[in-house]
C-alpha atoms as a PDB file:
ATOM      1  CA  UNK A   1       2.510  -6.531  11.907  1.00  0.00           C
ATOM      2  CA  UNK A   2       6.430  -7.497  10.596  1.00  0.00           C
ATOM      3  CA  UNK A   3       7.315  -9.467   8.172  1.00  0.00           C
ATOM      4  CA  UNK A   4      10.659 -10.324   6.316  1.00  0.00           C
ATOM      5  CA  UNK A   5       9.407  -7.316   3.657  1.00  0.00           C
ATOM      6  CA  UNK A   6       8.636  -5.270   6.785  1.00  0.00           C
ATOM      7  CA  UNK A   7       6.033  -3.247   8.527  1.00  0.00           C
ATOM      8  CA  UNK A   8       2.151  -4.470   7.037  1.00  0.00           C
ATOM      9  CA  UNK A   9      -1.328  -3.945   7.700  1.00  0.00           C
ATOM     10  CA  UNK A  10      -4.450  -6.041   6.040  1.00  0.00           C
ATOM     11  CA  UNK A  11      -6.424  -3.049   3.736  1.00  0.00           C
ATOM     12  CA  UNK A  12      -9.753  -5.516   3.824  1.00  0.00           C
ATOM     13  CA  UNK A  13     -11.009  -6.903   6.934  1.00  0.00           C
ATOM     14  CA  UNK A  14     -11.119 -10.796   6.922  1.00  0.00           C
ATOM     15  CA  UNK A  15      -8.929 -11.091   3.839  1.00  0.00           C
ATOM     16  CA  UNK A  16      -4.589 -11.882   5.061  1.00  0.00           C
ATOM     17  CA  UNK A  17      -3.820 -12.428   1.206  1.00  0.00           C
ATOM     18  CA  UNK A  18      -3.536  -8.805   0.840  1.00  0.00           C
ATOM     19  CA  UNK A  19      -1.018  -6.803   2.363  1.00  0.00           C
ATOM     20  CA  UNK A  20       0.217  -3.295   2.510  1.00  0.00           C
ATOM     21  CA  UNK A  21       3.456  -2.617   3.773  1.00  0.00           C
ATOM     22  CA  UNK A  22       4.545   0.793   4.625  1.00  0.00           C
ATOM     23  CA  UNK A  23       7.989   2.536   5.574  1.00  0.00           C
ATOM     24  CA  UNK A  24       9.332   5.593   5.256  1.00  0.00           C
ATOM     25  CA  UNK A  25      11.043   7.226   2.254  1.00  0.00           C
ATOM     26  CA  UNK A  26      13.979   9.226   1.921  1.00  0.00           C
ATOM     27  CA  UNK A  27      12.651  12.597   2.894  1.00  0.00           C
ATOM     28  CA  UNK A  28      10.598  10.618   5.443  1.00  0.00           C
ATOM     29  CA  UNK A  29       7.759  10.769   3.931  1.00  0.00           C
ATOM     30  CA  UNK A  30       5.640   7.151   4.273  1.00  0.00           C
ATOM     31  CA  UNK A  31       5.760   5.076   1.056  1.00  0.00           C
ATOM     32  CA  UNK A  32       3.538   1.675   0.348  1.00  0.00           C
ATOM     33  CA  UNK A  33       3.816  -1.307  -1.345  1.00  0.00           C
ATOM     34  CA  UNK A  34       1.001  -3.474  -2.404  1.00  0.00           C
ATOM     35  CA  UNK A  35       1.544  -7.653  -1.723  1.00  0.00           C
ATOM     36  CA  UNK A  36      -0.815  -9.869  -2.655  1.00  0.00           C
ATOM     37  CA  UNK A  37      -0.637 -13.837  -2.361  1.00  0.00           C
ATOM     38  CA  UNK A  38      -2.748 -14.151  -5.758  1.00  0.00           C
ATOM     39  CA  UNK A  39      -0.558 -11.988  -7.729  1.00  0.00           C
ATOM     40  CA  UNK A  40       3.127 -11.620  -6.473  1.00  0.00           C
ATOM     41  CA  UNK A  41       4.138 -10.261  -9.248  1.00  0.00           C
ATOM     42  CA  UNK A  42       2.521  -7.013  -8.116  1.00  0.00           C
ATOM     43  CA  UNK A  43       5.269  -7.100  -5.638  1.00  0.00           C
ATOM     44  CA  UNK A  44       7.954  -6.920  -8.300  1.00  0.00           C
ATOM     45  CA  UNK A  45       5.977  -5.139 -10.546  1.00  0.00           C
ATOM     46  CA  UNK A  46       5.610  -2.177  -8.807  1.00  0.00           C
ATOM     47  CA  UNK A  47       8.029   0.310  -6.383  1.00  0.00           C
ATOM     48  CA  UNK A  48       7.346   1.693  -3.087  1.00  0.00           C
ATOM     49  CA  UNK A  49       4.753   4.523  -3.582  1.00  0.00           C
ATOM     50  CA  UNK A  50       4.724   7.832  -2.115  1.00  0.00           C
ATOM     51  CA  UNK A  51       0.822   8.870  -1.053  1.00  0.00           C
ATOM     52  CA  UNK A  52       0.874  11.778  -3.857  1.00  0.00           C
ATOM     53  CA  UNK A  53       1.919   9.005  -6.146  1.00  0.00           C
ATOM     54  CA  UNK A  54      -0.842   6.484  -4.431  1.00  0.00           C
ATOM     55  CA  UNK A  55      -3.586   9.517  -5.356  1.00  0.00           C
ATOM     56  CA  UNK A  56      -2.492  10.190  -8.685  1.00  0.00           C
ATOM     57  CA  UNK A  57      -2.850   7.263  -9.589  1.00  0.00           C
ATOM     58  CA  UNK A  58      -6.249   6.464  -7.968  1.00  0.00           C
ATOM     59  CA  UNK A  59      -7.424   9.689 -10.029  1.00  0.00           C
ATOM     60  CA  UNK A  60      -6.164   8.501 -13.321  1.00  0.00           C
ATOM     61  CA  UNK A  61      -8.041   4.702 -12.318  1.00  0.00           C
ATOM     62  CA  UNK A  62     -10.907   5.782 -11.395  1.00  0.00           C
ATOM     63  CA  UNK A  63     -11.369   8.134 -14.741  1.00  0.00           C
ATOM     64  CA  UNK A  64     -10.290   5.375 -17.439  1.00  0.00           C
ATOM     65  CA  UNK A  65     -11.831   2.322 -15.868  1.00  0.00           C
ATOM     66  CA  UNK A  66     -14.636   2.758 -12.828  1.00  0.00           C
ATOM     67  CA  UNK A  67     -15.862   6.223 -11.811  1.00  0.00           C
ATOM     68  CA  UNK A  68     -17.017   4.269  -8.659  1.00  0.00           C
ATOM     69  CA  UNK A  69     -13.877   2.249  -7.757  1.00  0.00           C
ATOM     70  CA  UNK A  70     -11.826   3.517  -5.182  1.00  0.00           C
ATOM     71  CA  UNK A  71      -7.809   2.243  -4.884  1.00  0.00           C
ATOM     72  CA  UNK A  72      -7.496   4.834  -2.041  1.00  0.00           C
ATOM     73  CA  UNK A  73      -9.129   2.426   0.349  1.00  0.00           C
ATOM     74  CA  UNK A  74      -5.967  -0.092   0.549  1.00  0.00           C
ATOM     75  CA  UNK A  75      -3.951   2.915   1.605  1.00  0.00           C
ATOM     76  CA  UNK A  76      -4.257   4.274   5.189  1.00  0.00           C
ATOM     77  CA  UNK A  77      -2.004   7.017   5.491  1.00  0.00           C
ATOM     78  CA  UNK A  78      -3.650   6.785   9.493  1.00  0.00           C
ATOM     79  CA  UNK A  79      -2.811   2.938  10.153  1.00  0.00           C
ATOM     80  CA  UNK A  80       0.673   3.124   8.042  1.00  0.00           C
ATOM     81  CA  UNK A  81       1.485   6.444  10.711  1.00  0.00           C
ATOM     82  CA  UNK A  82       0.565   4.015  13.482  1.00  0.00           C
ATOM     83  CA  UNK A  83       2.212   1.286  12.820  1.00  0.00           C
ATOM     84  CA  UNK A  84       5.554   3.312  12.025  1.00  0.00           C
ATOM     85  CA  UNK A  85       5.132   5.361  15.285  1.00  0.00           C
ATOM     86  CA  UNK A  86       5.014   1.642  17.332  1.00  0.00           C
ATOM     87  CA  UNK A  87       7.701   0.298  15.320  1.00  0.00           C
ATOM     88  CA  UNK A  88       9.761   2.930  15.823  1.00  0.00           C
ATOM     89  CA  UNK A  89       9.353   3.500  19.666  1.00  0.00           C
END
């Protein structure tokens, strides 16, 4: 899906107040960026994320808070290939 931010998938079935938009970087690598309608300031908060950066992160998470939570699962390196692949035939 498009939006005026740009390419976006839903990371949890059934729930459109999350989004993940995806693009590619610089080196064209794909990047992220985390929307959600509850919280827009994670929006401005935070940058568009390499998947390294996505991981690291997720590592770092899952140590200090919840051993058992897993941030990976909003990012879908598969879907955000799709979608950029479609967008940009």
């Amino acid at each position: 899906m498009k939006d005026e931010r740009g390419l976006y998938y839903h990371p949890q079935a059934g729930n459109n107040q999350a989004r993940v938009y995806v693009r590619r970087g610089p080196d064209g690598e794909v990047e992220f960026r985390l929307w959600q309608a509850d919280h827009p300031e994670i929006w401005e908060r935070h940058p568009w994320l390499s998947l390294d950066v996505v991981r690291n992160a997720a590592r770092l998470y899952r140590t200090e808070r919840n051993e058992e939570a897993d941030p990976l699962k909003l990012y879908d390196l598969a879907v955000a290939r799709a979608l950029l692949r479609e967008d940009e035939a």
